[in-house]
Tab-separated table of C-alpha atoms in Angstrom:
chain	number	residue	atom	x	y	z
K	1	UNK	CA	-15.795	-7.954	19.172
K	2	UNK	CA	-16.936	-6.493	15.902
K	3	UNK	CA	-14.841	-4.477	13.958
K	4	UNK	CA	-16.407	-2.569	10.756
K	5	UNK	CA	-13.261	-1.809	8.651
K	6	UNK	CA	-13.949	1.576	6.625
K	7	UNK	CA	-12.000	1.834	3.375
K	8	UNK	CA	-12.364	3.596	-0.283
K	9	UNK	CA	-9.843	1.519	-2.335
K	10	UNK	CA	-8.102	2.592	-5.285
K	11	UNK	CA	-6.951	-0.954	-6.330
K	12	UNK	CA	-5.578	-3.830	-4.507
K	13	UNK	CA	-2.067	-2.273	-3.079
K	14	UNK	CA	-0.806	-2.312	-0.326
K	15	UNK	CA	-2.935	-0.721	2.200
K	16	UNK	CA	-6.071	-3.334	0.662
K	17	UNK	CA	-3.798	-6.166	0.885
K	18	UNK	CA	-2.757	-5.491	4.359
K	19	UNK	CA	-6.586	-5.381	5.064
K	20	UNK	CA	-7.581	-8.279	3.516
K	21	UNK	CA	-4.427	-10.345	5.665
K	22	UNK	CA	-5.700	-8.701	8.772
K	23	UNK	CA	-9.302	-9.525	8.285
K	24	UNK	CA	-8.350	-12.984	7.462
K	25	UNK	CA	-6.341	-13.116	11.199
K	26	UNK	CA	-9.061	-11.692	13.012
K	27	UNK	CA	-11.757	-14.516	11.849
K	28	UNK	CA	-9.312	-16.703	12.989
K	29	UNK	CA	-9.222	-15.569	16.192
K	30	UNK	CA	-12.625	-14.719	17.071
K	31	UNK	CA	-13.611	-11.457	16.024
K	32	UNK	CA	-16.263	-10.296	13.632
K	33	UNK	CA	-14.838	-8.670	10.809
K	34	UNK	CA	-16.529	-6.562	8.020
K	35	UNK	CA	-15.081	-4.616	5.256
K	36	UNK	CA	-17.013	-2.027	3.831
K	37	UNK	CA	-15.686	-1.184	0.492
K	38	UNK	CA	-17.021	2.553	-0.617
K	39	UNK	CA	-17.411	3.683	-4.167
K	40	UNK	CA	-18.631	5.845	-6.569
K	41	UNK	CA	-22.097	5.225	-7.968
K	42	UNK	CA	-20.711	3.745	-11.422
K	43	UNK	CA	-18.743	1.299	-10.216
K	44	UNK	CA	-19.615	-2.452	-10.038
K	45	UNK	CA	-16.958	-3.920	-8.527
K	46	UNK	CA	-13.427	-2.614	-6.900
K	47	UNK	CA	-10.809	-5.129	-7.313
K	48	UNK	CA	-10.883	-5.366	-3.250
K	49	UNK	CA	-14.141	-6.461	-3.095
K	50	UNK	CA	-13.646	-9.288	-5.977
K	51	UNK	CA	-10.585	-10.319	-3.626
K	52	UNK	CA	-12.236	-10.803	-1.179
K	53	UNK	CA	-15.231	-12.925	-1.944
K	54	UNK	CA	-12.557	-15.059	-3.434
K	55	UNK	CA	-10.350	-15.045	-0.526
K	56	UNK	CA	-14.267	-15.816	1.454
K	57	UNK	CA	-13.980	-12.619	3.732
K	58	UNK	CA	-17.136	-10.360	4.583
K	59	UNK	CA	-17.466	-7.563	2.276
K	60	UNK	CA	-19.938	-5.034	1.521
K	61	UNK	CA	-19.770	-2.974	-1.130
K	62	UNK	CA	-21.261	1.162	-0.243
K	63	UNK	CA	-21.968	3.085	-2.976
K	64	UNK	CA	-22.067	6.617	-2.596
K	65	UNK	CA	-21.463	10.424	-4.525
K	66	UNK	CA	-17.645	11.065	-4.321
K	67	UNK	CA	-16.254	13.879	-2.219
K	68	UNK	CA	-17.340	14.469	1.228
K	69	UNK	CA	-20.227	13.374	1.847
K	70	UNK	CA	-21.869	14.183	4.553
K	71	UNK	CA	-25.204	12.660	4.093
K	72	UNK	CA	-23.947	9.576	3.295
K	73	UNK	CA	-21.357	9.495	6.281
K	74	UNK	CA	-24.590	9.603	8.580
K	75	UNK	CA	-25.895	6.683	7.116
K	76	UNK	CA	-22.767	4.410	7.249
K	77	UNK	CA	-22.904	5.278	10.995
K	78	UNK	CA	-26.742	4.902	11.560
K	79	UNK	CA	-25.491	1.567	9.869
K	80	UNK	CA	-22.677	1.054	12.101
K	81	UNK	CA	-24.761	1.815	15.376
K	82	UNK	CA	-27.882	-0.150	14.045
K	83	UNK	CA	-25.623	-3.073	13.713
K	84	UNK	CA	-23.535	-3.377	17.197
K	85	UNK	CA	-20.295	-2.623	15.664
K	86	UNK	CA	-17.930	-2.659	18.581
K	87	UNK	CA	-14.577	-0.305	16.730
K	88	UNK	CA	-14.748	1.700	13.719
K	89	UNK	CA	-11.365	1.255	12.095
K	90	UNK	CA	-10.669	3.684	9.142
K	91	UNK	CA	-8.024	2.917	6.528
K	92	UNK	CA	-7.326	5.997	4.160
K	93	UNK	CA	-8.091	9.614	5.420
K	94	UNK	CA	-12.235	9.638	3.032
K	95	UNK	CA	-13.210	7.897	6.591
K	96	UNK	CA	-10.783	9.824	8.613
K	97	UNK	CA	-12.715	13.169	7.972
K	98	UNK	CA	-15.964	12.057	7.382
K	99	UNK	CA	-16.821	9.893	10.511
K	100	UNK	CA	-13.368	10.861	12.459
K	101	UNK	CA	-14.686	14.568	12.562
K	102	UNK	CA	-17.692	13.197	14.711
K	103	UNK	CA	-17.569	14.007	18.363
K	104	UNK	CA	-17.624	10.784	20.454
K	105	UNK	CA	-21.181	11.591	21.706
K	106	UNK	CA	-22.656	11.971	18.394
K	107	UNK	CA	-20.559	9.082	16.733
K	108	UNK	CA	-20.830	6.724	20.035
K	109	UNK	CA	-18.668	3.918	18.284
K	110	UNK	CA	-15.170	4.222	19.544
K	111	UNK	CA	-12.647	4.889	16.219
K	112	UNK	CA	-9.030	4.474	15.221
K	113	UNK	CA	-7.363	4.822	11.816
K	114	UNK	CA	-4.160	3.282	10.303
K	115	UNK	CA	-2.011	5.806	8.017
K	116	UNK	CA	-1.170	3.414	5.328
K	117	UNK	CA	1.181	6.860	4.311
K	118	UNK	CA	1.371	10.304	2.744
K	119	UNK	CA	1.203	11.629	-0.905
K	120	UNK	CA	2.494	14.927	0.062
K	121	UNK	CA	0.566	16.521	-2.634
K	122	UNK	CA	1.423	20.072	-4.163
K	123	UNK	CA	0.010	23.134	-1.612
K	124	UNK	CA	-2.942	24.636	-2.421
K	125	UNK	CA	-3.924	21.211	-4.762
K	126	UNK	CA	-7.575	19.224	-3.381
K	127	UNK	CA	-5.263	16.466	-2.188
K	128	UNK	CA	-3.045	18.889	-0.367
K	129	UNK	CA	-6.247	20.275	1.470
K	130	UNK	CA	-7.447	16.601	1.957
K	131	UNK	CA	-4.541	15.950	3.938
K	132	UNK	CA	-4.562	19.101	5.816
K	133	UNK	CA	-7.956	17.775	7.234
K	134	UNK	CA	-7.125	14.586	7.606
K	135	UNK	CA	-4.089	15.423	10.369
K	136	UNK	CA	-6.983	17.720	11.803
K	137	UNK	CA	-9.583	15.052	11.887
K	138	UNK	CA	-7.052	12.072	13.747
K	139	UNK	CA	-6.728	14.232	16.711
K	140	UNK	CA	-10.378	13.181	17.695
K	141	UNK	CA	-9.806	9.334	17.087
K	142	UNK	CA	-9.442	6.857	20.115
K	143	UNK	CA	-6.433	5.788	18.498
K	144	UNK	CA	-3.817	5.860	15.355
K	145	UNK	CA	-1.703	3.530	14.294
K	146	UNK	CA	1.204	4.201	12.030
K	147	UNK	CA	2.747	1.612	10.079
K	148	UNK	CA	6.360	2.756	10.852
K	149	UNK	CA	8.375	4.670	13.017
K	150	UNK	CA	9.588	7.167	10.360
K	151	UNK	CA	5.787	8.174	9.765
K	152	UNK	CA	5.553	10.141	13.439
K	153	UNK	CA	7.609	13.118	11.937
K	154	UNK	CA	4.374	13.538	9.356
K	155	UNK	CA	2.005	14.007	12.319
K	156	UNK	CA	1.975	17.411	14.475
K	157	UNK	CA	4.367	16.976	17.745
K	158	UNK	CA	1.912	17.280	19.949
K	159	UNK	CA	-0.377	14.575	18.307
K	160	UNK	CA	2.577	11.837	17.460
K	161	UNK	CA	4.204	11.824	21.276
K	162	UNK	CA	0.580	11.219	22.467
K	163	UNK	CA	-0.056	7.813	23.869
K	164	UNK	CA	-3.145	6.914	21.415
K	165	UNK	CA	-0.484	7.115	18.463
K	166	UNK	CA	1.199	3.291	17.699
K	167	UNK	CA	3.773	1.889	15.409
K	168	UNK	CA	2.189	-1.479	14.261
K	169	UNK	CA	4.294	-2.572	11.238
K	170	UNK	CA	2.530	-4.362	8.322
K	171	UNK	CA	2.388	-7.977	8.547
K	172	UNK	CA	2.610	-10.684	6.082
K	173	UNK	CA	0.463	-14.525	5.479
K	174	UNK	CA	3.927	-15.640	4.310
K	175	UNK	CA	2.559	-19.067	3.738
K	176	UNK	CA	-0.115	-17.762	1.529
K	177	UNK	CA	2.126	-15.387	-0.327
K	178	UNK	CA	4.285	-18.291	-0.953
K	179	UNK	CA	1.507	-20.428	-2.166
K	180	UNK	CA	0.796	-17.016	-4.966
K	181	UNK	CA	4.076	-17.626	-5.625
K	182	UNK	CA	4.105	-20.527	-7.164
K	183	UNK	CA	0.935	-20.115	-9.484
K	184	UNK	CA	0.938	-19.364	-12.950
K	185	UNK	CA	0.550	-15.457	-14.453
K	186	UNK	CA	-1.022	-14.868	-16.937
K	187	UNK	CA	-0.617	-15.848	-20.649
K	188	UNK	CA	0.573	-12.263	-21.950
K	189	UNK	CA	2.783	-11.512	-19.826
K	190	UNK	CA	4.082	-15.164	-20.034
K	191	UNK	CA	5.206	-14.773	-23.314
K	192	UNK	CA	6.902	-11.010	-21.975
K	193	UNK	CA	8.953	-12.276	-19.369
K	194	UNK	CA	10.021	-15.771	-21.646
K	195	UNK	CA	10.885	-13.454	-24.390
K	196	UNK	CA	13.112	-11.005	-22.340
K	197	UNK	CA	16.060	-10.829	-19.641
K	198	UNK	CA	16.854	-10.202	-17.113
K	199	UNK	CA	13.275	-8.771	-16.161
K	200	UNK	CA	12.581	-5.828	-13.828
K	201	UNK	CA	9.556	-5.055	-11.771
K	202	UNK	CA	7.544	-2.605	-10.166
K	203	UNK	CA	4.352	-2.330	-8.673
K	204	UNK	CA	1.920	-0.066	-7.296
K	205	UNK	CA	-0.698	2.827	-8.178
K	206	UNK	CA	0.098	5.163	-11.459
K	207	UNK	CA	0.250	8.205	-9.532
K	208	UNK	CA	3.139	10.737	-9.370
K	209	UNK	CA	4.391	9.455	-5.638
K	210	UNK	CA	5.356	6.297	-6.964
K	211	UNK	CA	8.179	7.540	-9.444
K	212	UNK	CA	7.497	4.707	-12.214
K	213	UNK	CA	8.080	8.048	-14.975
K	214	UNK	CA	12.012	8.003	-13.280
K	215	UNK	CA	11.426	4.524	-13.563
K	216	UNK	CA	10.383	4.333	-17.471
K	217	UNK	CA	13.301	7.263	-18.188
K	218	UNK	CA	15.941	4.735	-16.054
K	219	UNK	CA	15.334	1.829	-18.312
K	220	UNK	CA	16.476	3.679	-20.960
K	221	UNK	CA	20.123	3.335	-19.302
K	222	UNK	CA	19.231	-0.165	-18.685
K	223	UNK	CA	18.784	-1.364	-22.092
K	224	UNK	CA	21.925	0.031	-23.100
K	225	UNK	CA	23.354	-2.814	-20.537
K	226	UNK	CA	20.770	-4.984	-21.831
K	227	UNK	CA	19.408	-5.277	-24.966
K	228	UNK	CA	16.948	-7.289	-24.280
K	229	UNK	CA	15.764	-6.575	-20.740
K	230	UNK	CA	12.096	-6.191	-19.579
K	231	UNK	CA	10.281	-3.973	-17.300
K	232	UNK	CA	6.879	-4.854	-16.031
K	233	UNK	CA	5.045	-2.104	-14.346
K	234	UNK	CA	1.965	-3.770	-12.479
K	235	UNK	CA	-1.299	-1.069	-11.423
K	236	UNK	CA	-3.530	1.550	-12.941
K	237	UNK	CA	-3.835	5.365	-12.213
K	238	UNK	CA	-3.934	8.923	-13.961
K	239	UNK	CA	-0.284	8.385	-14.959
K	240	UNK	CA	-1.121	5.632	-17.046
K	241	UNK	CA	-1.440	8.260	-20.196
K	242	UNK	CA	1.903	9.740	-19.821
K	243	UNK	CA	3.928	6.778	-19.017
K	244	UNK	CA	2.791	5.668	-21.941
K	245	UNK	CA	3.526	8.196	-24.084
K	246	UNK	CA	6.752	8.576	-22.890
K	247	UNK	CA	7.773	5.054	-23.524
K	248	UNK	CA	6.886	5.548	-26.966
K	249	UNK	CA	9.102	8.652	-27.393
K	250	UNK	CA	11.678	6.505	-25.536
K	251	UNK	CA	11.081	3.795	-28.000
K	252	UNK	CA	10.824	1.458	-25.470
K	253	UNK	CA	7.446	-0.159	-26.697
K	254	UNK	CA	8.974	-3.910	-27.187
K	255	UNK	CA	10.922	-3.872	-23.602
K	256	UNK	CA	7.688	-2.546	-21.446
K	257	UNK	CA	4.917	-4.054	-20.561
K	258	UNK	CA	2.169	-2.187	-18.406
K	259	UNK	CA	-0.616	-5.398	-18.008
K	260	UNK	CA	-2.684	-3.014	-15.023
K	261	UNK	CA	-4.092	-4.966	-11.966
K	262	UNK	CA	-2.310	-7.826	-11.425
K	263	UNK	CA	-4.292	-9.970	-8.470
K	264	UNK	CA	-1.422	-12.458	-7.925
K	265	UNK	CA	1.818	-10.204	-7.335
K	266	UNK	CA	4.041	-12.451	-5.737
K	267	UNK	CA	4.160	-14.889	-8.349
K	268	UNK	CA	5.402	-11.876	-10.850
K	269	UNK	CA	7.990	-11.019	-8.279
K	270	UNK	CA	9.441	-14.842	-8.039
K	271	UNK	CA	9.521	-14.549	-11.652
K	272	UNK	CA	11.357	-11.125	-12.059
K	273	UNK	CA	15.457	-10.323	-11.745
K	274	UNK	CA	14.566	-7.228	-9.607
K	275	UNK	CA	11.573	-5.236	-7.783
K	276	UNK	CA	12.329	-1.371	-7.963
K	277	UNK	CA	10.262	0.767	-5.764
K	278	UNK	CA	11.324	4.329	-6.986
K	279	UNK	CA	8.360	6.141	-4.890
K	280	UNK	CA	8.841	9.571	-3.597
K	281	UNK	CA	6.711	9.096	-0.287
K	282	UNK	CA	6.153	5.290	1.471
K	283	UNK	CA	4.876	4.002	4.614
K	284	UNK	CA	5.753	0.578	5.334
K	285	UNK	CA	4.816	-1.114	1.568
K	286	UNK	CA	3.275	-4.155	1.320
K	287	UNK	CA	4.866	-5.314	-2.106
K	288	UNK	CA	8.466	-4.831	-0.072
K	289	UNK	CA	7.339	-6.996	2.577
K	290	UNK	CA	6.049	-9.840	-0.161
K	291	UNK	CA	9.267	-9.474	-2.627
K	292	UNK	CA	11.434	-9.754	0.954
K	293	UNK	CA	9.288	-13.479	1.444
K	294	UNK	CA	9.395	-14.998	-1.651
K	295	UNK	CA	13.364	-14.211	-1.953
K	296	UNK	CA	13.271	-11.686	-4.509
K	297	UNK	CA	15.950	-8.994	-4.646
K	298	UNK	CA	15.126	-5.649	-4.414
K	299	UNK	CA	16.035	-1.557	-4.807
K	300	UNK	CA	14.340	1.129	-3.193
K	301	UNK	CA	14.477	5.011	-2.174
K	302	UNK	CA	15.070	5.827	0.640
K	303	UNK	CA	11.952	6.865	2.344
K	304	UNK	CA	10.008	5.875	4.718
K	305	UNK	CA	10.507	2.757	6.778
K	306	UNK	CA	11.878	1.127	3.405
K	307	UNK	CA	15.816	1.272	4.199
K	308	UNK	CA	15.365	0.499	7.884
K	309	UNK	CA	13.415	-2.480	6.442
K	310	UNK	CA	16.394	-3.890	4.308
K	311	UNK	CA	18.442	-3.051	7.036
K	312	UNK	CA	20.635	-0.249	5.268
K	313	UNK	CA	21.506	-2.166	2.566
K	314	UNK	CA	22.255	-5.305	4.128
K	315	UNK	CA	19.337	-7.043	2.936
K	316	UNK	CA	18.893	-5.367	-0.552
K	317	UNK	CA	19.587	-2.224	-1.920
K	318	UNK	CA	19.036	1.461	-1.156
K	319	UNK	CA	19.444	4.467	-3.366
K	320	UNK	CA	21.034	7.696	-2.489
K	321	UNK	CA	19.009	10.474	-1.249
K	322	UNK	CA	18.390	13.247	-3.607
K	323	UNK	CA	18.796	10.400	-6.846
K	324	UNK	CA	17.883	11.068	-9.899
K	325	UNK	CA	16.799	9.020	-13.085
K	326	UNK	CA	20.698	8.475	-14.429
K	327	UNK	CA	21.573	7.079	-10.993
K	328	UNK	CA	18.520	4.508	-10.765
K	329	UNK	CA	19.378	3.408	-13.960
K	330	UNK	CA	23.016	2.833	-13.174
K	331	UNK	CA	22.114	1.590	-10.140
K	332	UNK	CA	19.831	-1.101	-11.380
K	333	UNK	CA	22.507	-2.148	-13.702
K	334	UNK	CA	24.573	-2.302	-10.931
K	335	UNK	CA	22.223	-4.899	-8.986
K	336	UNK	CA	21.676	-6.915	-12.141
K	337	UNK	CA	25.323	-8.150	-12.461
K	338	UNK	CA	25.819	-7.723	-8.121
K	339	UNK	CA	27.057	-11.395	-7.524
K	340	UNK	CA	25.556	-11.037	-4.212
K	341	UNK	CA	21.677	-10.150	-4.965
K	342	UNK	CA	20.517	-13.596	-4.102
K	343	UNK	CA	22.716	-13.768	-0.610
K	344	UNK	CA	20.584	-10.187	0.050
K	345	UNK	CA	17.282	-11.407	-0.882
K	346	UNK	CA	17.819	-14.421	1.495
K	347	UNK	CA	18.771	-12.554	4.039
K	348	UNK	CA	15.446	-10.795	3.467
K	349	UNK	CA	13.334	-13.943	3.572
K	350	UNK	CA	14.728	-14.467	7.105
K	351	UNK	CA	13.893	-11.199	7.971
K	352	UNK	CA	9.970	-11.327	7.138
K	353	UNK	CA	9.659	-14.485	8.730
K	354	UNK	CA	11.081	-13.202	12.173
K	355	UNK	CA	9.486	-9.788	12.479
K	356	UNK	CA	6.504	-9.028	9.950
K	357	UNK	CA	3.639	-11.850	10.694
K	358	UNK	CA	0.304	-11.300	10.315
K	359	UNK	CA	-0.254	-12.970	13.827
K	360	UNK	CA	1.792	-10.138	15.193
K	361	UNK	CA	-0.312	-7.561	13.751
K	362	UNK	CA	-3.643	-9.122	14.358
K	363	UNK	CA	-2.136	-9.165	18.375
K	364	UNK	CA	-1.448	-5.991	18.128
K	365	UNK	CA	-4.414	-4.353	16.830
K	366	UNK	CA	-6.570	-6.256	19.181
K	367	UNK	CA	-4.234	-4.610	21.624
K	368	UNK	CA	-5.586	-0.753	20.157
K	369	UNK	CA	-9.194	-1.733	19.890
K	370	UNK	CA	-9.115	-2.574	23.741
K	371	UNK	CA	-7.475	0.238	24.623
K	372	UNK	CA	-9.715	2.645	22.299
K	373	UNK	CA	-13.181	0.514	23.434
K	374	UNK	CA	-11.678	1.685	27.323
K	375	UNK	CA	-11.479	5.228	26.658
K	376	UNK	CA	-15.021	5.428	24.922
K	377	UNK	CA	-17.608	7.254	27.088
C-alpha cells in the first residue's frame, strides 16, 4: 500500500513528530511511505525535512506560492495519480481544503486527514476563515481521525457521530525517545541549565494558543521562590518579538533562555525540573506524551485530551479552568517543592508504555486506510 502523507510544517512539533514516528512504523511493516513536505518558494529546508533524511525516511520537499493554491493542488494530485499512490493522508487543514475539496471522481485517490487540533482563531481573522473551510472540506474525506476523544465536540454533530470519524491517540517510539534522552544538548544552553535551578520547560510553536506570554509573566512569581531558577522556552513563531520584549520589561533576561528549534527535545526534558504546557487549545500533544516517557514531571491546562492523559492529576498536574498568570506561577512553585513530583512522573512512564505505542497507531491507521480504500468508487 502506498501512502503519500500531505503536510505544510511549521517546525518540528508535535503533529511532524507524530509523522515522522508513524512513517518510521509503516516501513516497518510493509507499506510505502512518502512525506511530502510543502513550502513557500524561499525556503530551503523545513526542519521536517532535515529530520527526516537524518532519521532515513522518504521525503520530498514541494515548493509552491503560499495560500490556496489551486494550480499547484492539481499538480500534487496529477503527481499523486501519476505515481500509484494508494491513500492520500492530509495532516494540517492547507491539504484538507485544497485536495479534500475534490470530489472523489475528480480526485480518484481515496483521502483521510488527522486533526492534529484547533487554534480557535479570532472571528472574522484569515485563520478563523481557514478553519471554517477546513470543517467544510472533511465532510468529503473517506475518513478523519482525531487524536482524542475531547476533539469530536470541535466537529459539527452530524459529521463527528459519523462512522468515518476515529479517535486514534498519538503514539510514541519510546525506545527512541529514550535513546534522545540521553544525548547531549547543546553547548549554550549547557551552560543555562548548569548555571540555574531548578529549571523549567516549555515547548512548542510561538503563537498565541500556546500561552508561553502567561508563561514568561508566571516566572516572574517564580523567581521570587527562586532566585535563581531557569525557564527554557524551546520553538519559533510570530510571538517570538513580544515574548521577548516582555522579558526584558520583566527583567528576566539572565533567567530565560529562548534557543528556537531544538531537534532533540527529550533530552531537554530529562534535564529540566518541570515541563509546563500553558496552551489555550491542544489535541493530544506530542511533547506530553515524550515528557510522560522519559519520567519528567509535568503541569498542564486543562484542555484537550491533556488532563484525561495524566489521569486528573494522578499522574502530574492540572491547572484550574479559567487560570490565570498569578495561579500558574503559584502553581509551578507549588510543583517545584511537591515531594511527590517524581512518584507522578513515574506513574506517567507506566502509562505511555501501556497505552500510547507507535505500533498501536501504525495498527490502527492501517485499519482507516482499508476502510477508506473500501469505500472509494
Amino acid at each position: 500500500m502506498k501512502v503519500l502523507h500531505l503536510i505544510d510544517s511549521g517546525g518540528l512539533y508535535g503533529a511532524e513528530k507524530m509523522l515522522l514516528a508513524l512513517v518510521k512504523a509503516q516501513l516497518s511493516q510493509g507499506l510505502e511511505p512518502m512525506i511530502l513536505s510543502a513550502g513557500e518558494l524561499t525556503i530551503p529546508q523545513k526542519p521536517l525535512e532535515i529530520e527526516a533524511t537524518r532519521l532515513g525516511l522518504p521525503v520530498i520537499p514541494w515548493r509552491m506560492k503560499p495560500g490556496f493554491n489551486i494550480g499547484e493542488s492539481r499538480k500534487i494530485l496529477k503527481w499523486a495519480v501519476a505515481n500509484d499512490y494508494d491513500i492520500l493522508h492530509s495532516h494540517g487543514f492547507k491539504f484538507n481544503v485544497l485536495l479534500g475539496s475534490y470530489p472523489k471522481p475528480l480526485r480518484r485517490i481515496p483521502m483521510i486527514a488527522t486533526l492534529h487540533g484547533y487554534v480557535h482563531a479570532r472571528r472574522f481573522t484569515k485563520m478563523w476563515c481557514y478553519e471554517l473551510l477546513d470543517r467544510f472540506a472533511i465532510r468529503f474525506l473517506q475518513g478523519v481521525v482525531l487524536v482524542g476523544e475531547s476533539m469530536k465536540k470541535e466537529l459539527p454533530a452530524r459529521l463527528s457521530s459519523s462512522q468515518k470519524v476515529r479517535v486514534i491517540p498519538n503514539g510514541l517510539d519510546i525506545e527512541a525517545i529514550c535513546f534522545q534522552a540521553d544525548q547531549l544538548v547543546d553547548g549554550p544552553t549547557e551552560e543555562f541549565i548548569e548555571s540555574h535551578s531548578p529549571i523549567v520547560l516549555g515547548v512548542g510553536r510561538l503563537s498565541q494558543e500556546k500561552g508561553f506570554l502567561r508563561l514568561v509573566e508566571a516566572f516572574r512569581l517564580v523567581c521570587e521562590r527562586f532566585e535563581n531558577a531557569g525557564l527554557v522556552i524551546v520553538g519559533e513563531g510570530k510571538q517570538r518579538d513580544n515574548l521577548e520584549a516582555r522579558i526584558i520589561e520583566l527583567k528576566l533576561s539572565n533567567n530565560v533562555l529562548m534557543p528556537g528549534y531544538c531537534s532533540n527535545v527529550p533530552c531537554l526534558q530529562r534535564r529540566s525540573d518541570l515541563l509546563v504546557m500553558p496552551s489555550l487549545t491542544e489535541g493530544l500533544p506530542i511533547t506530553l506524551l515524550e515528557a510522560m516517557a522519559v519520567g519528567t514531571p509535568v503541569l498542564v491546562s486543562p484542555v484537550g485530551e491533556m488532563p484525561a492523559v495524566l489521569d486528573r492529576g494522578e499522574g502530574g498536574y492540572v491547572l484550574p479552568q479559567d487560570w490565570d498568570f498569578k495561579q500558574l506561577g503559584t502553581h509551578i512553585v507549588n510543583v517545584l517543592s511537591d515531594g511527590e513530583r517524581e512518584l507522578k512522573a513515574d506513574r506517567s512512564s507506566k502509562k505511555v508504555a501501556t497505552h500510547y505505542s507507535v505500533e498501536a497507531m501504525q495498527k490502527s491507521y492501517r485499519d482507516v486506510y482499508i476502510t477508506a480504500l473500501g469505500d472509494a468508487p
